[in-house]
Short mmCIF file of C-alpha atoms in Angstrom, two decimals:
data_model
loop_
_atom_site.label_atom_id
_atom_site.label_comp_id
_atom_site.label_asym_id
_atom_site.label_seq_id
_atom_site.Cartn_x
_atom_site.Cartn_y
_atom_site.Cartn_z
CA UNK L 13 0.23 -0.12 -0.08
CA UNK L 14 1.36 3.40 -0.89
CA UNK L 15 2.21 5.78 2.19
CA UNK L 16 -0.07 8.54 2.42
CA UNK L 17 1.52 11.69 0.76
CA UNK L 18 2.28 15.05 3.23
CA UNK L 19 3.43 18.25 2.16
CA UNK L 20 5.41 20.39 4.34
CA UNK L 21 5.67 24.17 4.17
CA UNK L 22 8.26 25.41 6.04
CA UNK L 23 11.41 27.84 5.60
CA UNK L 24 13.72 26.08 7.90
CA UNK L 25 15.95 23.63 6.18
CA UNK L 26 16.53 21.49 9.24
CA UNK L 27 12.93 21.15 10.02
CA UNK L 28 11.98 20.05 6.27
CA UNK L 29 14.51 17.48 6.54
CA UNK L 30 14.35 16.26 10.05
CA UNK L 31 10.25 15.96 9.42
CA UNK L 32 10.68 14.04 6.15
CA UNK L 33 12.86 11.72 7.69
CA UNK L 34 11.45 10.86 11.06
CA UNK L 35 8.10 10.52 9.52
CA UNK L 36 9.33 8.24 6.57
CA UNK L 37 8.40 4.61 7.93
CA UNK L 38 4.48 6.13 7.25
CA UNK L 39 4.37 9.28 5.02
CA UNK L 40 5.87 10.32 2.06
CA UNK L 41 7.06 13.75 2.82
CA UNK L 42 7.46 16.17 0.24
CA UNK L 43 8.89 19.70 1.24
CA UNK L 44 8.66 22.89 0.29
CA UNK L 45 10.30 26.48 1.25
CA UNK L 46 7.98 29.05 0.46
CA UNK L 47 3.73 29.19 -0.01
CA UNK L 48 4.47 30.16 -3.74
CA UNK L 49 5.86 26.63 -4.36
CA UNK L 50 3.08 25.07 -2.17
CA UNK L 51 0.53 26.48 -4.57
CA UNK L 52 2.58 25.42 -7.74
CA UNK L 53 2.99 21.60 -6.47
CA UNK L 54 -0.62 21.58 -4.99
CA UNK L 55 -1.93 22.13 -8.84
CA UNK L 56 0.30 19.30 -10.11
CA UNK L 57 0.25 16.46 -7.22
CA UNK L 58 -2.50 14.96 -5.07
CA UNK L 59 -1.50 15.52 -1.37
CA UNK L 60 -3.45 13.75 1.71
CA UNK L 61 -2.07 16.73 4.44
CA UNK L 62 -0.57 19.87 4.28
CA UNK L 63 1.51 20.75 7.35
CA UNK L 64 2.10 24.65 7.04
CA UNK L 65 4.39 26.74 9.00
CA UNK L 66 2.28 29.97 10.32
CA UNK L 67 5.84 32.21 9.33
CA UNK L 68 7.53 31.84 6.61
CA UNK L 69 10.58 33.91 6.76
CA UNK L 70 10.10 36.70 3.77
CA UNK L 71 6.80 36.13 3.37
CA UNK L 72 5.22 36.89 6.91
CA UNK L 73 2.11 35.40 8.26
CA UNK L 74 -0.18 36.68 5.97
CA UNK L 75 1.25 34.38 3.05
CA UNK L 76 0.47 31.41 5.19
CA UNK L 77 -3.28 32.40 5.88
CA UNK L 78 -3.49 33.13 2.59
CA UNK L 79 -2.41 30.15 1.42
CA UNK L 80 -4.59 28.32 4.21
CA UNK L 81 -7.60 30.19 2.37
CA UNK L 82 -6.43 29.00 -0.54
CA UNK L 83 -6.34 25.23 0.29
CA UNK L 84 -9.64 25.66 2.12
CA UNK L 85 -11.36 27.02 -0.99
CA UNK L 86 -9.87 24.90 -3.95
CA UNK L 87 -8.93 21.56 -1.83
CA UNK L 88 -11.69 21.43 0.54
CA UNK L 89 -11.21 17.83 1.52
CA UNK L 90 -7.60 18.54 1.99
CA UNK L 91 -6.43 18.79 5.87
CA UNK L 92 -4.03 21.82 7.29
CA UNK L 93 -2.08 21.31 10.07
CA UNK L 94 -0.59 24.69 11.28
CA UNK L 95 3.02 24.85 12.61
CA UNK L 96 4.01 27.17 14.63
CA UNK L 97 7.20 28.27 16.87
CA UNK L 98 5.16 31.44 18.21
CA UNK L 99 2.83 31.03 21.33
CA UNK L 100 1.18 34.02 20.55
CA UNK L 101 -0.53 32.45 17.67
CA UNK L 102 -2.13 30.02 19.84
CA UNK L 103 -4.49 32.76 20.93
CA UNK L 104 -5.35 33.24 17.11
CA UNK L 105 -6.70 29.47 17.04
CA UNK L 106 -9.82 30.22 16.73
CA UNK L 107 -9.55 32.31 13.81
CA UNK L 108 -7.15 29.58 12.41
CA UNK L 109 -10.25 27.15 12.86
CA UNK L 110 -12.93 29.33 10.69
CA UNK L 111 -10.25 29.59 8.19
CA UNK L 112 -10.13 25.98 8.18
CA UNK L 113 -7.25 24.84 9.69
CA UNK L 114 -7.53 21.14 11.03
CA UNK L 115 -4.94 21.04 13.80
CA UNK L 116 -2.20 23.79 15.44
CA UNK L 117 1.19 22.16 16.44
CA UNK L 118 3.59 23.91 18.53
CA UNK L 119 6.97 23.59 17.80
CA UNK L 120 9.37 21.70 18.64
CA UNK L 121 7.22 18.43 18.42
CA UNK L 122 7.56 14.90 19.25
CA UNK L 123 7.38 12.57 16.56
CA UNK L 124 4.67 10.69 17.86
CA UNK L 125 2.82 13.66 18.44
CA UNK L 126 3.15 14.68 14.98
CA UNK L 127 2.25 10.77 13.61
CA UNK L 128 -0.38 10.78 15.88
CA UNK L 129 -2.12 14.62 14.22
CA UNK L 130 -0.98 13.04 10.87
CA UNK L 131 -3.41 10.09 11.25
CA UNK L 132 -6.35 11.88 12.65
CA UNK L 133 -6.20 14.45 10.24
CA UNK L 134 -5.74 12.47 7.44
CA UNK L 135 -8.77 10.06 8.49
CA UNK L 136 -10.77 13.62 8.44
CA UNK L 137 -10.99 14.47 11.99
CA UNK L 138 -10.30 17.91 13.16
CA UNK L 139 -8.38 18.89 16.32
CA UNK L 140 -10.02 21.10 18.76
CA UNK L 141 -7.11 21.87 21.50
CA UNK L 142 -3.68 22.77 20.73
CA UNK L 143 -0.55 20.68 20.73
CA UNK N 9 7.23 88.72 43.90
CA UNK N 10 5.28 91.87 44.57
CA UNK N 11 1.43 90.71 43.32
CA UNK N 12 -0.49 88.99 45.27
CA UNK N 13 -2.80 86.78 44.35
CA UNK N 14 -6.14 86.83 45.64
CA UNK N 15 -7.77 83.58 44.47
CA UNK N 16 -5.46 82.13 47.21
CA UNK N 17 -7.60 81.36 50.32
CA UNK N 18 -4.97 82.70 53.26
CA UNK N 19 -6.73 81.13 56.10
CA UNK N 20 -5.75 77.43 54.60
CA UNK N 21 -2.05 78.39 54.94
CA UNK N 22 -1.43 78.47 58.81
CA UNK N 23 1.53 80.59 60.23
CA UNK N 24 3.32 80.35 63.05
CA UNK N 25 5.17 83.14 64.98
CA UNK N 26 8.01 82.63 67.74
CA UNK N 27 8.78 85.46 70.22
CA UNK N 28 9.61 85.27 74.01
CA UNK N 29 7.45 88.44 74.28
CA UNK N 30 4.29 87.10 75.14
CA UNK N 31 2.78 90.66 74.71
CA UNK N 32 3.94 91.00 71.35
CA UNK N 33 2.72 87.44 70.61
CA UNK N 34 -0.84 88.55 71.70
CA UNK N 35 -0.58 92.07 69.94
CA UNK N 36 0.23 89.94 66.74
CA UNK N 37 -2.43 87.58 67.18
CA UNK N 38 -4.85 90.18 67.49
CA UNK N 39 -4.02 91.88 64.88
CA UNK N 40 -4.16 89.51 62.20
CA UNK N 41 -5.94 86.39 63.38
CA UNK N 42 -8.91 87.94 60.89
CA UNK N 43 -6.27 87.74 57.83
CA UNK N 44 -4.36 84.42 58.85
CA UNK N 45 -4.61 81.28 60.80
CA UNK N 46 -2.02 81.84 63.34
CA UNK N 47 -0.18 79.52 65.80
CA UNK N 48 2.36 81.27 68.56
CA UNK N 49 5.04 79.66 70.35
CA UNK N 50 7.23 81.49 73.07
CA UNK N 51 10.34 79.27 72.87
CA UNK N 52 12.12 78.07 69.69
CA UNK N 53 11.66 74.67 71.30
CA UNK N 54 7.77 75.21 71.29
CA UNK N 55 7.98 76.16 67.68
CA UNK N 56 9.75 73.14 66.73
CA UNK N 57 7.03 71.17 68.27
CA UNK N 58 4.43 72.94 66.20
CA UNK N 59 6.19 72.94 63.11
CA UNK N 60 6.30 69.04 63.58
CA UNK N 61 2.69 68.62 64.59
CA UNK N 62 0.73 71.31 62.16
CA UNK N 63 0.79 72.20 58.90
CA UNK N 64 2.44 75.37 58.67
CA UNK N 65 3.21 77.35 55.76
CA UNK N 66 5.33 79.92 56.63
CA UNK N 67 6.85 81.20 60.36
CA UNK N 68 8.32 84.19 61.53
CA UNK N 69 10.76 84.47 64.37
CA UNK N 70 12.40 86.77 66.63
CA UNK N 71 16.24 86.75 66.92
CA UNK N 72 16.96 87.54 70.44
CA UNK N 73 15.14 84.86 72.38
CA UNK N 74 16.92 82.89 75.50
CA UNK N 75 18.39 79.21 75.08
CA UNK N 76 18.26 79.37 71.18
CA UNK N 77 18.38 82.04 68.57
CA UNK N 78 16.00 83.02 65.89
CA UNK N 79 18.90 82.45 63.19
CA UNK N 80 19.79 78.49 64.72
CA UNK N 81 16.11 77.95 64.67
CA UNK N 82 16.02 78.95 61.28
CA UNK N 83 18.97 76.84 60.50
CA UNK N 84 17.19 73.77 62.20
CA UNK N 85 14.01 74.71 60.22
CA UNK N 86 15.96 74.93 56.95
CA UNK N 87 16.90 71.45 57.20
CA UNK N 88 14.29 69.66 58.54
CA UNK N 89 11.34 71.63 56.76
CA UNK N 90 13.00 73.00 54.05
CA UNK N 91 9.40 73.47 52.27
CA UNK N 92 8.10 75.66 54.96
CA UNK N 93 8.78 80.03 54.41
CA UNK N 94 11.02 81.80 56.97
CA UNK N 95 11.31 84.86 58.17
CA UNK N 96 12.95 87.12 60.77
CA UNK N 97 11.36 89.49 62.66
CA UNK N 98 14.13 91.93 64.32
CA UNK N 99 14.08 95.01 66.61
CA UNK N 100 17.71 95.74 66.69
CA UNK N 101 19.49 97.33 63.02
CA UNK N 102 22.14 94.08 63.60
CA UNK N 103 22.99 94.25 60.00
CA UNK N 104 25.37 90.78 60.61
CA UNK N 105 22.23 88.63 62.10
CA UNK N 106 19.92 89.69 58.74
CA UNK N 107 22.75 88.35 56.76
CA UNK N 108 23.24 85.30 58.75
CA UNK N 109 19.47 84.60 58.47
CA UNK N 110 19.87 85.32 54.85
CA UNK N 111 23.14 83.12 54.23
CA UNK N 112 22.43 79.97 56.57
CA UNK N 113 18.47 80.12 57.37
CA UNK N 114 17.72 81.38 53.76
CA UNK N 115 15.14 83.35 54.87
CA UNK N 116 12.60 84.47 52.64
CA UNK N 117 12.48 88.21 54.56
CA UNK N 118 12.74 89.80 57.23
CA UNK N 119 10.38 92.30 59.28
CA UNK N 120 11.65 95.02 61.57
CA UNK N 121 9.92 96.11 64.92
CA UNK N 122 8.13 97.82 65.34
CA UNK N 123 5.65 96.36 62.41
CA UNK N 124 3.78 98.32 60.14
CA UNK N 125 0.51 95.96 59.36
CA UNK N 126 0.43 96.32 55.27
CA UNK N 127 3.97 95.57 55.29
CA UNK N 128 3.13 92.42 57.29
CA UNK N 129 0.29 91.05 55.52
CA UNK N 130 1.84 92.09 51.97
CA UNK N 131 4.98 90.27 53.24
CA UNK N 132 3.21 87.02 54.65
CA UNK N 133 1.00 86.97 51.58
CA UNK N 134 3.83 86.70 49.21
CA UNK N 135 5.30 84.31 51.39
CA UNK N 136 2.35 82.12 51.16
CA UNK N 137 2.40 82.95 47.57
CA UNK N 138 6.12 81.85 47.41
CA UNK N 139 5.29 78.44 49.27
CA UNK N 140 2.14 77.66 47.02
CA UNK N 141 4.21 78.06 43.88
CA UNK N 142 7.07 75.97 44.95
CA UNK N 143 4.47 73.37 46.10
CA UNK N 144 2.85 73.54 42.55
CA UNK N 145 6.16 73.27 40.49
CA UNK N 146 7.45 70.52 42.65
CA UNK N 147 4.32 68.39 42.01
CA UNK N 148 4.02 69.57 38.53
CA UNK N 149 7.57 68.29 38.11
CA UNK N 150 6.72 65.09 39.73
CA UNK N 151 3.80 64.39 37.64
CA UNK N 152 5.96 64.95 34.25
CA UNK N 153 8.70 62.78 35.92
CA UNK N 154 5.99 59.84 36.66
CA UNK N 155 4.85 60.31 32.90
CA UNK N 156 8.45 60.11 31.61
CA UNK N 157 9.10 56.97 33.79
CA UNK N 158 6.57 55.39 32.74
CA UNK N 159 6.98 56.28 29.06
CA UNK N 160 10.50 54.71 29.24
CA UNK N 161 9.44 51.82 31.06
CA UNK N 162 6.92 50.83 28.47
CA UNK N 163 9.25 51.63 25.67
CA UNK N 164 11.60 49.14 27.10
CA UNK N 165 8.89 46.98 27.92
CA UNK N 166 7.79 46.72 24.56
CA UNK N 167 11.14 46.30 23.10
CA UNK N 168 11.86 43.46 25.27
CA UNK N 169 8.66 41.80 24.05
CA UNK N 170 9.28 41.88 20.73
CA UNK N 171 12.78 40.55 20.96
CA UNK N 172 11.57 37.83 23.26
CA UNK N 173 9.13 36.59 21.04
CA UNK N 174 11.26 36.64 18.08
CA UNK N 175 14.06 34.84 20.19
CA UNK N 176 11.25 32.02 21.62
CA UNK N 177 10.29 31.57 17.88
CA UNK N 178 13.54 30.84 16.43
CA UNK N 179 14.61 29.09 19.36
CA UNK N 180 11.82 26.71 19.04
CA UNK N 181 12.42 26.39 15.34
CA UNK N 182 15.83 25.43 15.65
CA UNK N 183 15.11 23.19 18.12
CA UNK N 184 12.37 20.66 15.96
CA UNK N 185 15.32 18.80 13.89
CA UNK N 186 17.50 18.41 17.13
CA UNK N 187 14.22 17.17 18.87
CA UNK N 188 13.42 15.01 16.01
CA UNK N 189 17.05 13.34 16.13
CA UNK N 190 17.76 12.49 19.58
CA UNK N 191 14.15 10.39 19.56
CA UNK N 192 15.17 8.62 16.55
CA UNK N 193 18.95 8.20 17.90
CA UNK N 194 17.10 6.69 20.83
CA UNK N 195 14.96 4.49 18.97
CA UNK N 196 17.79 3.44 16.89
CA UNK N 197 19.90 3.16 20.00
CA UNK N 198 17.65 0.15 21.29
CA UNK N 199 17.41 -1.36 17.87
CA UNK N 200 21.55 -1.71 17.20
CA UNK N 201 22.52 -1.88 20.45
CA UNK N 202 23.29 -5.72 20.45
CA UNK N 203 25.77 -4.52 17.70
CA UNK N 204 27.69 -2.39 19.52
CA UNK N 205 30.86 -3.32 22.32
CA UNK N 206 30.08 -2.31 25.47
CA UNK N 207 32.61 0.61 25.30
CA UNK N 208 31.06 2.27 21.88
CA UNK N 209 27.47 1.85 24.23
CA UNK N 210 28.80 3.46 27.29
CA UNK N 211 30.08 6.31 25.22
CA UNK N 212 27.00 6.62 23.21
CA UNK N 213 24.65 6.80 26.61
CA UNK N 214 27.14 9.44 28.06
CA UNK N 215 26.56 11.44 25.25
CA UNK N 216 22.98 11.19 24.86
CA UNK N 217 21.74 12.09 28.49
CA UNK N 218 23.44 15.57 28.17
CA UNK N 219 22.34 16.45 24.86
CA UNK N 220 18.82 15.58 25.44
CA UNK N 221 19.04 17.25 28.86
CA UNK N 222 20.22 20.04 27.11
CA UNK N 223 17.68 20.41 24.23
CA UNK N 224 15.17 20.05 27.46
CA UNK N 225 16.07 23.16 29.02
CA UNK N 226 16.09 25.03 25.78
CA UNK N 227 12.68 23.91 25.70
CA UNK N 228 11.31 25.12 29.11
CA UNK N 229 13.53 28.24 28.75
CA UNK N 230 11.38 29.12 25.39
CA UNK N 231 8.39 28.52 27.37
CA UNK N 232 9.42 30.64 30.27
CA UNK N 233 10.10 33.40 27.83
CA UNK N 234 7.04 33.33 26.12
CA UNK N 235 4.86 32.79 28.78
CA UNK N 236 6.84 35.80 30.08
CA UNK N 237 5.37 38.20 27.46
CA UNK N 238 2.28 36.24 26.82
CA UNK N 239 0.11 35.91 30.13
CA UNK N 240 -3.05 34.00 29.76
CA UNK N 241 -6.31 35.97 29.15
CA UNK N 242 -6.57 38.00 31.78
CA UNK N 243 -10.11 37.63 33.92
CA UNK N 244 -10.72 41.07 35.61
CA UNK N 245 -12.36 41.01 38.57
CA UNK N 246 -13.08 43.07 41.71
CA UNK N 247 -11.34 42.04 44.95
CA UNK N 248 -11.29 43.42 48.55
CA UNK N 249 -7.57 43.33 49.57
CA UNK N 250 -7.94 40.50 52.03
CA UNK N 251 -8.08 38.28 48.71
CA UNK N 252 -4.35 39.35 48.23
CA UNK N 253 -3.52 37.72 51.68
CA UNK N 254 -5.49 34.58 50.25
CA UNK N 255 -3.29 34.86 47.10
CA UNK N 256 0.25 35.31 48.98
CA UNK N 257 -1.21 31.92 51.33
CA UNK N 258 -1.71 29.75 48.09
CA UNK N 259 1.60 31.28 46.60
CA UNK N 260 3.51 30.64 49.78
CA UNK N 261 2.06 26.81 49.81
CA UNK N 262 3.83 26.34 46.60
CA UNK N 263 6.83 27.44 47.37
CA UNK N 264 7.13 25.13 50.41
CA UNK N 265 9.44 23.04 48.54
CA UNK N 266 11.66 25.86 48.39
CA UNK N 267 11.74 26.83 52.40
CA UNK N 268 12.73 23.27 52.81
CA UNK N 269 12.53 22.70 56.96
CA UNK N 270 14.03 26.33 57.09
CA UNK N 271 12.54 28.09 59.98
CA UNK N 272 11.22 31.38 58.61
CA UNK N 273 8.33 33.14 59.53
CA UNK N 274 5.72 34.84 57.44
CA UNK N 275 3.71 37.53 58.44
CA UNK N 276 0.32 38.92 56.79
CA UNK N 277 -1.53 41.95 57.34
CA UNK N 278 -3.78 44.73 56.09
CA UNK N 279 -2.55 48.17 57.08
CA UNK N 280 -4.88 51.27 56.88
CA UNK N 281 -8.12 50.70 54.67
CA UNK N 282 -6.97 49.75 51.46
CA UNK N 283 -9.90 49.72 48.82
CA UNK N 284 -11.18 47.16 46.68
CA UNK N 285 -10.17 46.99 42.77
CA UNK N 286 -10.12 45.23 39.76
CA UNK N 287 -6.92 42.44 38.89
CA UNK N 288 -6.33 39.49 37.54
CA UNK N 289 -5.98 36.94 40.53
CA UNK N 290 -3.28 34.68 38.61
CA UNK N 291 -1.42 37.28 37.65
CA UNK N 292 -0.99 39.07 41.24
CA UNK N 293 -0.64 35.31 41.94
CA UNK N 294 2.51 35.12 39.89
CA UNK N 295 4.13 38.13 41.03
CA UNK N 296 3.68 37.47 44.55
CA UNK N 297 5.17 33.78 44.01
CA UNK N 298 8.44 35.41 42.35
CA UNK N 299 8.62 37.99 44.82
CA UNK N 300 8.22 35.76 48.14
CA UNK N 301 10.53 33.42 46.28
CA UNK N 302 13.30 36.38 45.80
CA UNK N 303 12.97 36.74 49.50
CA UNK N 304 13.00 33.07 50.80
CA UNK N 305 16.54 33.03 48.65
CA UNK N 306 17.52 36.29 50.48
CA UNK N 307 17.16 35.23 53.94
CA UNK N 308 18.27 31.65 52.82
CA UNK N 309 21.95 32.36 54.84
CA UNK N 310 20.15 33.81 58.47
CA UNK N 311 18.93 31.64 60.97
CA UNK N 312 15.74 34.22 61.60
CA UNK N 313 14.42 35.10 58.39
CA UNK N 314 11.26 36.90 58.51
CA UNK N 315 8.72 37.83 55.37
CA UNK N 316 6.27 40.36 55.55
CA UNK N 317 3.44 40.58 53.26
CA UNK N 318 0.96 43.72 53.66
CA UNK N 319 -1.63 45.20 51.99
CA UNK N 320 -1.91 49.14 52.63
CA UNK N 321 -3.25 52.29 51.47
CA UNK N 322 -5.07 54.05 49.75
CA UNK N 323 -1.72 55.87 48.53
CA UNK N 324 -2.13 59.11 46.50
CA UNK N 325 0.07 60.06 43.46
CA UNK N 326 -0.30 62.34 40.47
CA UNK N 327 -3.69 62.44 41.08
CA UNK N 328 -4.42 58.60 41.07
CA UNK N 329 -5.57 56.37 43.95
CA UNK N 330 -3.30 53.06 44.30
CA UNK N 331 -3.26 50.24 46.76
CA UNK N 332 -0.35 48.87 47.48
CA UNK N 333 1.23 45.64 48.23
CA UNK N 334 4.68 45.54 50.65
CA UNK N 335 6.79 42.24 50.30
CA UNK N 336 9.39 42.98 53.28
CA UNK N 337 12.31 40.68 54.05
CA UNK N 338 15.11 40.67 56.39
CA UNK N 339 17.58 38.94 54.26
CA UNK N 340 20.91 39.81 52.26
CA UNK N 341 19.71 42.86 50.35
CA UNK N 342 20.39 43.82 46.84
CA UNK N 343 23.90 44.99 46.41
CA UNK N 344 24.17 48.52 45.01
CA UNK N 345 25.74 47.06 41.45
CA UNK N 346 22.59 45.29 41.33
CA UNK N 347 19.67 47.19 41.70
CA UNK N 348 19.84 48.84 38.25
CA UNK N 349 19.54 45.10 37.09
CA UNK N 350 17.30 43.31 39.15
CA UNK N 351 14.48 43.77 36.53
CA UNK N 352 16.78 42.91 33.85
CA UNK N 353 15.91 39.64 31.74
CA UNK N 354 18.42 36.70 32.83
CA UNK N 355 19.81 38.46 35.65
CA UNK N 356 19.95 36.23 38.35
CA UNK N 357 21.74 35.99 41.73
CA UNK N 358 20.59 32.52 42.47
CA UNK N 359 23.31 30.88 40.47
CA UNK N 360 22.68 27.58 38.44
CA UNK N 361 19.74 26.26 41.22
CA UNK N 362 17.61 29.52 40.74
CA UNK N 363 16.03 29.24 37.44
CA UNK N 364 17.08 31.55 34.23
CA UNK N 365 16.84 34.99 35.99
CA UNK N 366 12.70 36.13 34.35
CA UNK N 367 10.91 36.18 37.32
CA UNK N 368 10.94 39.68 38.19
CA UNK N 369 11.24 40.69 34.53
CA UNK N 370 7.81 38.52 34.53
CA UNK N 371 6.19 40.32 37.49
CA UNK N 372 7.27 44.01 35.81
CA UNK N 373 5.58 42.84 32.76
CA UNK N 374 2.27 42.09 34.67
CA UNK N 375 2.23 44.94 36.75
CA UNK N 376 2.87 47.42 34.20
CA UNK N 377 0.36 45.75 32.03
CA UNK N 378 -2.33 46.53 34.98
CA UNK N 379 -1.14 49.80 34.90
CA UNK N 380 0.53 49.57 38.14
CA UNK N 381 4.36 50.05 39.35
CA UNK N 382 6.82 47.97 40.82
CA UNK N 383 9.83 49.19 42.55
CA UNK N 384 12.56 48.44 45.22
CA UNK N 385 11.17 50.78 48.11
CA UNK N 386 13.97 49.86 50.08
CA UNK N 387 17.40 47.75 50.41
CA UNK N 388 20.47 47.41 52.41
CA UNK N 389 22.86 44.92 52.64
CA UNK N 390 22.56 42.45 55.31
CA UNK N 391 19.27 44.28 56.41
CA UNK N 392 16.70 43.18 53.64
CA UNK N 393 14.65 44.48 50.92
CA UNK N 394 11.24 45.68 50.48
CA UNK N 395 9.56 45.48 47.10
CA UNK N 396 6.39 47.76 46.55
CA UNK N 397 3.51 46.95 44.24
CA UNK N 398 1.23 49.85 43.49
CA UNK N 399 -2.07 48.47 41.78
CA UNK N 400 -4.57 51.15 40.34
CA UNK N 401 -7.93 51.57 42.13
CA UNK N 402 -10.00 51.04 39.29
CA UNK N 403 -14.17 51.59 39.13
CA UNK N 404 -14.50 49.35 36.42
CA UNK N 405 -12.44 46.30 34.57
CA UNK N 406 -9.36 47.38 32.98
CA UNK N 407 -8.68 47.25 29.21
CA UNK N 408 -5.52 44.82 28.14
CA UNK N 409 -2.74 47.53 27.58
CA UNK N 410 -0.27 45.55 25.21
CA UNK N 411 -1.68 45.01 22.08
CA UNK N 412 0.11 41.91 20.47
CA UNK N 413 -1.09 42.31 17.11
CA UNK N 414 1.13 45.21 17.13
CA UNK N 415 3.92 43.10 18.36
CA UNK N 416 3.63 40.12 15.82
CA UNK N 417 3.42 42.83 13.37
CA UNK N 418 6.79 44.25 14.07
CA UNK N 419 9.08 41.09 13.50
CA UNK N 420 10.32 40.80 10.24
CA UNK N 421 12.08 37.70 11.26
CA UNK N 422 14.95 36.87 8.76
CA UNK N 423 15.75 33.31 10.25
CA UNK N 424 18.88 32.55 7.64
#
């Protein structure tokens, strides 16, 4: 059986590599550094989940929010997990949920946590609490 | 100063006259009692007692008196009550006395005996005017100073908050890969353990634990930093001052472990009649926790440690009403070099055992957000430290003062 496909959007190279290899047993992870690349790739390939950093260097928070809106509109079945290193975004979790996000994961995270959230979101669940 | 301000109600500014001549005092009183509120004293000693007890604006003294001369009295008064306007009365054309009174007693003016009614009235009114103007000037100056102090502290706070946010964000991002690596390493180690020599195993294990603990500390640090500038949503409620004592009790309860078996006396009291006001219970608990924790640390080296937590008020400053929480200990005090630094992030005197040095910074953040003030009221090496927290008395729940949207907008965050 094919592994579910995850698209990771994060400008930090270390995160892209570490997440890819630590989830390799269960998921096929493709990663990009900008939201523009993400949109391009979404048009070409089918993914089961998007992990989206809320603050991409050089693009700012607006670009990530626009991308979240874009995915919700164009690919309503595709779950989006928000990744954030800034705790202050937690206060905006309600706002992000409204825009269609399925879960919120604080950095740094454990492998077991990201796997659990990925599994749940792919199976169609939406998470209320913040991890 | 020749113009007399007729807006001033001169009766509200009591004056004192000191002279050993009873008859003179009586005739002065009779002549001016309809113009001024007058206290009289026959000796310098009696005069000083009145200056101490009454709210005197201006006093006149005779020069020639037994025991203490007028000039000596003026000198004492100048040191003890510099705000009170001083005048000399002398019947003698003794220019030396007048010069001394001016130079050392810094008298506002002098009156020669016998006096002329109008001259006295004008001189005293001018003196009271001077008192009023100086007081008004000092009040305005203090008000301006307060505003500038608050502004400087708010600016500093905003700068530190945006730096702290950016810093925590980066720490958290950089930690993702090392964290996942260590997890993977630990799993793989178990898997391949049997293929390693005892020496290799030992060496990897020995390296793993400091690595993991270092990462753990970084995670905690970043949590502390974010918690510091990101308190939970405030829940403002109106509380009676007694609640602050309850909160202090809870904070002390949470610090039981740090007190160990040490014999520490903790006193709590309410002084005066502090009014009720709006604040967030958890925020005040956090601040009291840090302050009491610092006090426990300060008295750790002495045998009879005492910590006093007091709620007092109302206190008026710059036209605003406050309640004051006092946390006082008899510990080691704060070294003079350190006083300026205690509110700075990461400053600590507790060595490795005492956290990362964010306690007072966090407390200052919280109190400033509540529109209050926190300061070291007094500290002396080996005598102890007194901290004051002034909380404004609010009639309705306050609005949050820090706009996080602004702060988040501030960081362009170039991570590379």
